[in-house]
Amino acid sequence: MANNEVSTLKKGLLVLELVKQYQGITLREVMDQLQLSKSTAFRILTTLEEMNYIFKIHTQYFFNYKMFNNHFEKRSEKDWASLHTIYQVAQNLQMSTYLGKVDGTDLVMTQVIHAPFDQSANEEIGNRSKLHQSALGKVILAHLDEELLVPLLNKMSLEPATENTFQDSQLFHYHLKVIRQEGFAFDDEERIVGIRCISVPVFRRKKVIAALAIAAPAEQISRGNLKSIVQKLNMGSETITKEIETIEKTL
């Protein structure tokens, strides 16, 4: 070691760099990767967390990019794409995973992750579809307050994407009520023939702000595994909400 090196500082920077490389890393993984004792790794991670350079969700630590970006705009497209916990959802379900939000009568993709679930499909971010054509759009509509939903529905033309797309406005309104009661939306080849999609809402301060979904060939999603997928998506939605709230506290 060079005479001018500060051992603790160097370890801290190595830990910070390691956390940055991972889409969520545990205390044990930091210990193993850098050959640190449990007490040393814990002290460094705790210090970095207190300084808002990283944040912790459950047992995993994440790099807080917002501390290093002074020109950050809240809820921008870049902000949505920088969320890390969606990777855990994708890896857990082993299916293509999506985040989307409302823009007018459109559903806009803000994050897309395909196998091997370790990087964003940036070329698909920003893709648009009509809200009524997918589970993502339907689950957001279903959880909007009535004063927001009614004028939005009045603007929608319900044009079909496939023969399975809802086109009857009264039936669609009833369908949204069922989705709200069940807490998830199911897209049975309504936007793309051969593809099914399941989506749950993402909340912030008890208001729906986005939707989280998986999509897969129809034969991979059935009534038999629907409940399990919804349960995992709901867990993922809660974790994403916690990540958003954690990031906002550091701004």
PDB file of N, CA and C in Angstrom, residues 2 84 103 126 157 200-201 232:
ATOM      1  N   ALA A   2       0.562   2.211  -0.860  1.00  0.00           N
ATOM      2  CA  ALA A   2       1.336   3.443  -0.913  1.00  0.00           C
ATOM      3  C   ALA A   2       1.225   4.184   0.410  1.00  0.00           C
ATOM      4  N   HIS A  84     -33.971   0.486  -9.897  1.00  0.00           N
ATOM      5  CA  HIS A  84     -33.239  -0.780  -9.848  1.00  0.00           C
ATOM      6  C   HIS A  84     -34.106  -1.977  -9.469  1.00  0.00           C
ATOM      7  N   ASP A 103     -49.926   8.970 -20.458  1.00  0.00           N
ATOM      8  CA  ASP A 103     -49.683  10.259 -21.106  1.00  0.00           C
ATOM      9  C   ASP A 103     -50.865  10.515 -22.037  1.00  0.00           C
ATOM     10  N   GLY A 126     -40.284   4.475 -24.145  1.00  0.00           N
ATOM     11  CA  GLY A 126     -40.957   5.521 -24.902  1.00  0.00           C
ATOM     12  C   GLY A 126     -41.988   4.990 -25.878  1.00  0.00           C
ATOM     13  N   SER A 157     -61.176   6.367 -27.837  1.00  0.00           N
ATOM     14  CA  SER A 157     -61.986   5.864 -28.948  1.00  0.00           C
ATOM     15  C   SER A 157     -62.076   4.342 -28.989  1.00  0.00           C
ATOM     16  N   VAL A 200     -50.113  -4.975 -12.363  1.00  0.00           N
ATOM     17  CA  VAL A 200     -50.602  -4.446 -11.083  1.00  0.00           C
ATOM     18  C   VAL A 200     -50.248  -2.969 -11.006  1.00  0.00           C
ATOM     19  N   PRO A 201     -50.981  -2.201 -10.213  1.00  0.00           N
ATOM     20  CA  PRO A 201     -50.681  -0.778 -10.093  1.00  0.00           C
ATOM     21  C   PRO A 201     -49.462  -0.516  -9.219  1.00  0.00           C
ATOM     22  N   LYS A 232     -46.214 -12.067  -6.877  1.00  0.00           N
ATOM     23  CA  LYS A 232     -44.847 -11.581  -7.069  1.00  0.00           C
ATOM     24  C   LYS A 232     -44.830 -10.163  -7.626  1.00  0.00           C
TER      25      LYS A 232
END
